Amino acid sequence: MDGSIGVEAGGQDMAINRPGLGEDLPSAEVLWARWALIAALEATTEDEGEGIHRTGTWVDDQGLHLDDSGCTWWGFAPRGEGRYVLYGEDESSGVKWHEPPVDMFVGAPDWLPHDQLRDLLSGDQLGCVYWFENGGWARAPYPASLGDDGLDCGMSRFVDRKDVLRTIADEDHGAMSTQDAETLLEHAENYRLTPDLLMSLVNETDWRELDRPAMTRALRLAGLDRT
């Protein structure tokens, strides 16, 4: 089992191993804040109505989601009492093709959404499962012959803080300076990002009109403002 936290807000960035290890990930709270901030920046009222066909990065009452409509999709959900589940698939994962089969649920706690995860597994849609409790991440043990579980390609965008800052500042998201991106991310990671601060730093581009109501709803649904 993997346990320790590898990256914290403002700390050193670390590469993700292949296959992934629990210590490759930041704490669940930091991962949630980074992912949720990108979800808020991408939120639109139109996308909220897409349901199961939605793509991009978003938050709903089930948790956080990432789907590029191609090679990677992920879900991240709180399970109460400091517990979280991270699951998904990247095309780089060899888990579901490995022989002998890899049991992703060995050692898994009973509070995971087992029925949901096994439904995904039965449809060949699940590449890995990680869980967080007692301050650390864990997953099932892998055979030495497994080369990759997809965690790197799927989650490195949130694990590397510099990548997160670049995403926040680019024209597809905040279209802002590095300093303003740092301000947004710091407030998000400390769960004191207000809608007013978010809107004061995000800029519209010539081709994208910001959907402020949807962005505010996403921010509040993700719980990034606990002030």
XYZ file of C-alpha atoms in Angstrom:
227
model
C 0.000 0.000 0.000
C 1.089 3.538 -0.733
C 0.637 6.151 1.897
C 2.544 9.390 2.173
C 1.653 12.644 0.489
C 4.169 13.744 -2.106
C 3.188 17.302 -3.106
C 1.535 20.027 -1.078
C 0.350 23.504 -1.958
C 3.371 25.595 -2.796
C 5.721 22.618 -2.376
C 8.123 20.861 -4.712
C 6.647 19.281 -7.826
C 7.416 15.619 -8.405
C 7.176 13.406 -11.469
C 4.601 10.621 -11.470
C 5.988 7.112 -11.674
C 4.813 4.579 -14.227
C 2.846 2.851 -12.890
C 1.782 5.444 -10.355
C 2.431 5.421 -6.633
C 0.316 6.976 -3.912
C 3.121 9.321 -2.936
C 3.151 10.753 -6.479
C -0.079 12.609 -5.743
C -0.612 15.739 -3.669
C -3.023 15.500 -0.774
C -6.620 15.014 -1.822
C -7.485 18.552 -0.694
C -4.751 20.093 -2.870
C -5.632 17.916 -5.859
C -9.286 18.861 -5.421
C -8.510 22.591 -5.280
C -6.372 22.579 -8.429
C -8.792 20.462 -10.428
C -11.801 22.459 -9.198
C -10.211 25.783 -10.126
C -9.756 24.638 -13.727
C -13.344 23.371 -13.685
C -14.590 26.787 -12.543
C -12.585 28.565 -15.239
C -14.079 26.306 -17.935
C -17.665 26.353 -16.676
C -20.480 27.394 -19.024
C -24.240 27.168 -18.722
C -24.381 25.340 -22.061
C -21.991 22.644 -20.866
C -23.993 22.168 -17.650
C -26.813 20.746 -19.774
C -24.672 18.163 -21.559
C -25.114 15.431 -18.931
C -23.275 12.195 -19.711
C -22.027 13.632 -22.993
C -20.074 16.433 -21.319
C -16.371 16.805 -22.022
C -13.604 19.009 -20.619
C -13.091 19.627 -16.898
C -16.092 20.151 -14.647
C -17.665 19.732 -11.234
C -21.146 18.477 -10.397
C -22.901 16.954 -7.408
C -21.018 13.699 -8.009
C -17.567 15.287 -7.815
C -14.903 16.423 -10.269
C -14.579 15.106 -13.805
C -12.134 15.177 -16.694
C -12.916 13.825 -20.151
C -11.082 14.743 -23.344
C -13.533 12.744 -25.481
C -10.630 10.639 -26.627
C -7.862 8.974 -24.676
C -8.450 9.927 -21.048
C -11.288 10.326 -18.544
C -11.239 10.629 -14.738
C -13.524 11.062 -11.754
C -12.641 12.345 -8.290
C -15.172 12.278 -5.475
C -15.283 12.921 -1.726
C -16.570 10.037 0.338
C -16.904 11.757 3.722
C -14.618 12.032 6.767
C -11.499 13.026 4.816
C -11.945 10.210 2.316
C -11.748 10.485 -1.467
C -11.742 8.160 -4.458
C -9.845 8.834 -7.702
C -10.563 6.593 -10.665
C -10.414 6.651 -14.426
C -8.519 5.569 -17.467
C -5.890 6.798 -19.886
C -5.083 4.894 -23.042
C -1.556 4.425 -21.660
C -2.875 2.132 -18.918
C -2.038 -1.539 -19.284
C -4.066 -2.668 -16.290
C -7.131 -4.058 -18.017
C -5.027 -5.859 -20.658
C -2.533 -7.370 -18.245
C -2.199 -11.128 -17.928
C -2.781 -12.423 -15.380
C -5.576 -9.915 -14.615
C -4.869 -7.158 -12.091
C -7.378 -6.954 -9.239
C -7.733 -3.190 -8.641
C -9.774 -3.765 -5.476
C -7.288 -5.708 -3.366
C -7.117 -3.925 -0.017
C -9.761 -1.395 -1.061
C -11.907 -0.009 1.780
C -15.609 -0.764 1.875
C -16.518 2.937 1.530
C -15.497 3.036 -2.123
C -18.387 3.133 -4.641
C -17.791 -0.525 -5.473
C -20.912 -1.054 -7.573
C -20.121 1.949 -9.771
C -16.480 0.972 -10.156
C -17.271 -2.653 -10.977
C -19.804 -1.525 -13.588
C -17.041 0.507 -15.224
C -14.668 -2.442 -14.969
C -17.172 -4.802 -16.578
C -17.429 -2.404 -19.510
C -13.628 -2.242 -19.945
C -13.690 1.424 -18.949
C -11.555 1.407 -15.807
C -7.769 1.791 -15.795
C -6.940 2.409 -12.125
C -8.404 3.230 -8.723
C -6.755 5.204 -5.898
C -8.243 6.062 -2.532
C -7.357 8.620 0.124
C -7.887 8.389 3.875
C -5.930 9.092 7.057
C -3.903 11.672 5.158
C -2.503 9.385 2.466
C -3.186 7.760 -0.908
C -3.260 4.027 -1.574
C -4.051 1.597 -4.365
C -4.026 -2.146 -4.928
C -0.597 -3.768 -5.399
C 0.529 -4.226 -9.001
C 2.622 -7.004 -10.518
C 6.182 -6.015 -11.416
C 5.402 -6.690 -15.075
C 2.828 -3.863 -15.279
C 4.389 -0.937 -17.116
C 1.812 1.812 -16.626
C -1.599 2.401 -15.042
C -2.297 5.749 -16.734
C -1.931 7.916 -13.634
C 0.925 9.956 -15.125
C -0.774 10.887 -18.395
C -4.079 11.477 -16.633
C -3.091 13.403 -13.517
C 0.252 15.107 -14.219
C -1.644 18.215 -15.345
C -2.777 18.693 -11.735
C 0.251 17.299 -9.909
C 2.828 19.621 -11.496
C 2.012 23.027 -10.000
C 3.800 24.826 -12.823
C 1.530 23.082 -15.333
C -1.500 24.178 -13.332
C -0.309 27.790 -13.349
C 0.294 27.681 -17.104
C -3.208 26.332 -17.665
C -4.791 29.001 -15.462
C -2.958 31.781 -17.306
C -3.494 30.599 -20.886
C -6.072 32.145 -23.230
C -8.346 29.109 -22.981
C -8.812 29.783 -19.279
C -7.906 32.941 -17.381
C -5.869 34.870 -19.973
C -3.938 36.447 -17.121
C -0.442 37.178 -15.869
C 1.613 34.591 -14.021
C 1.283 36.662 -10.854
C -2.519 36.719 -11.088
C -2.571 32.978 -11.816
C -0.490 32.406 -8.685
C -2.916 34.520 -6.667
C -5.891 32.495 -7.907
C -4.204 29.164 -7.267
C -3.009 30.156 -3.796
C -6.513 31.229 -2.793
C -8.004 28.051 -4.254
C -5.512 25.791 -2.460
C -6.351 27.537 0.805
C -10.098 27.310 0.113
C -10.666 31.051 0.284
C -11.299 31.834 -3.370
C -14.328 34.127 -3.585
C -16.343 34.684 -6.772
C -15.387 38.371 -6.647
C -11.672 37.600 -6.637
C -12.068 35.042 -9.402
C -13.948 37.471 -11.635
C -11.567 40.326 -10.934
C -8.581 38.392 -12.313
C -10.034 36.447 -15.243
C -9.982 38.206 -18.609
C -12.137 37.691 -21.664
C -10.524 37.043 -25.017
C -11.816 38.059 -28.439
C -13.249 34.604 -29.056
C -14.502 33.617 -25.600
C -17.173 35.321 -23.520
C -16.945 34.382 -19.850
C -20.017 32.757 -18.345
C -19.759 34.333 -14.919
C -22.915 32.756 -13.435
C -21.755 29.253 -14.417
C -18.240 29.925 -13.127
C -19.656 31.105 -9.809
C -21.873 28.045 -9.527
C -18.907 25.750 -10.190
C -16.727 27.523 -7.641
C -19.383 27.225 -4.955
C -20.288 23.646 -5.835
C -16.616 22.717 -5.499
C -16.439 24.423 -2.090
C -13.415 26.574 -2.910
C -14.700 29.428 -0.743
C -14.925 28.455 2.921
C -14.461 31.974 4.258
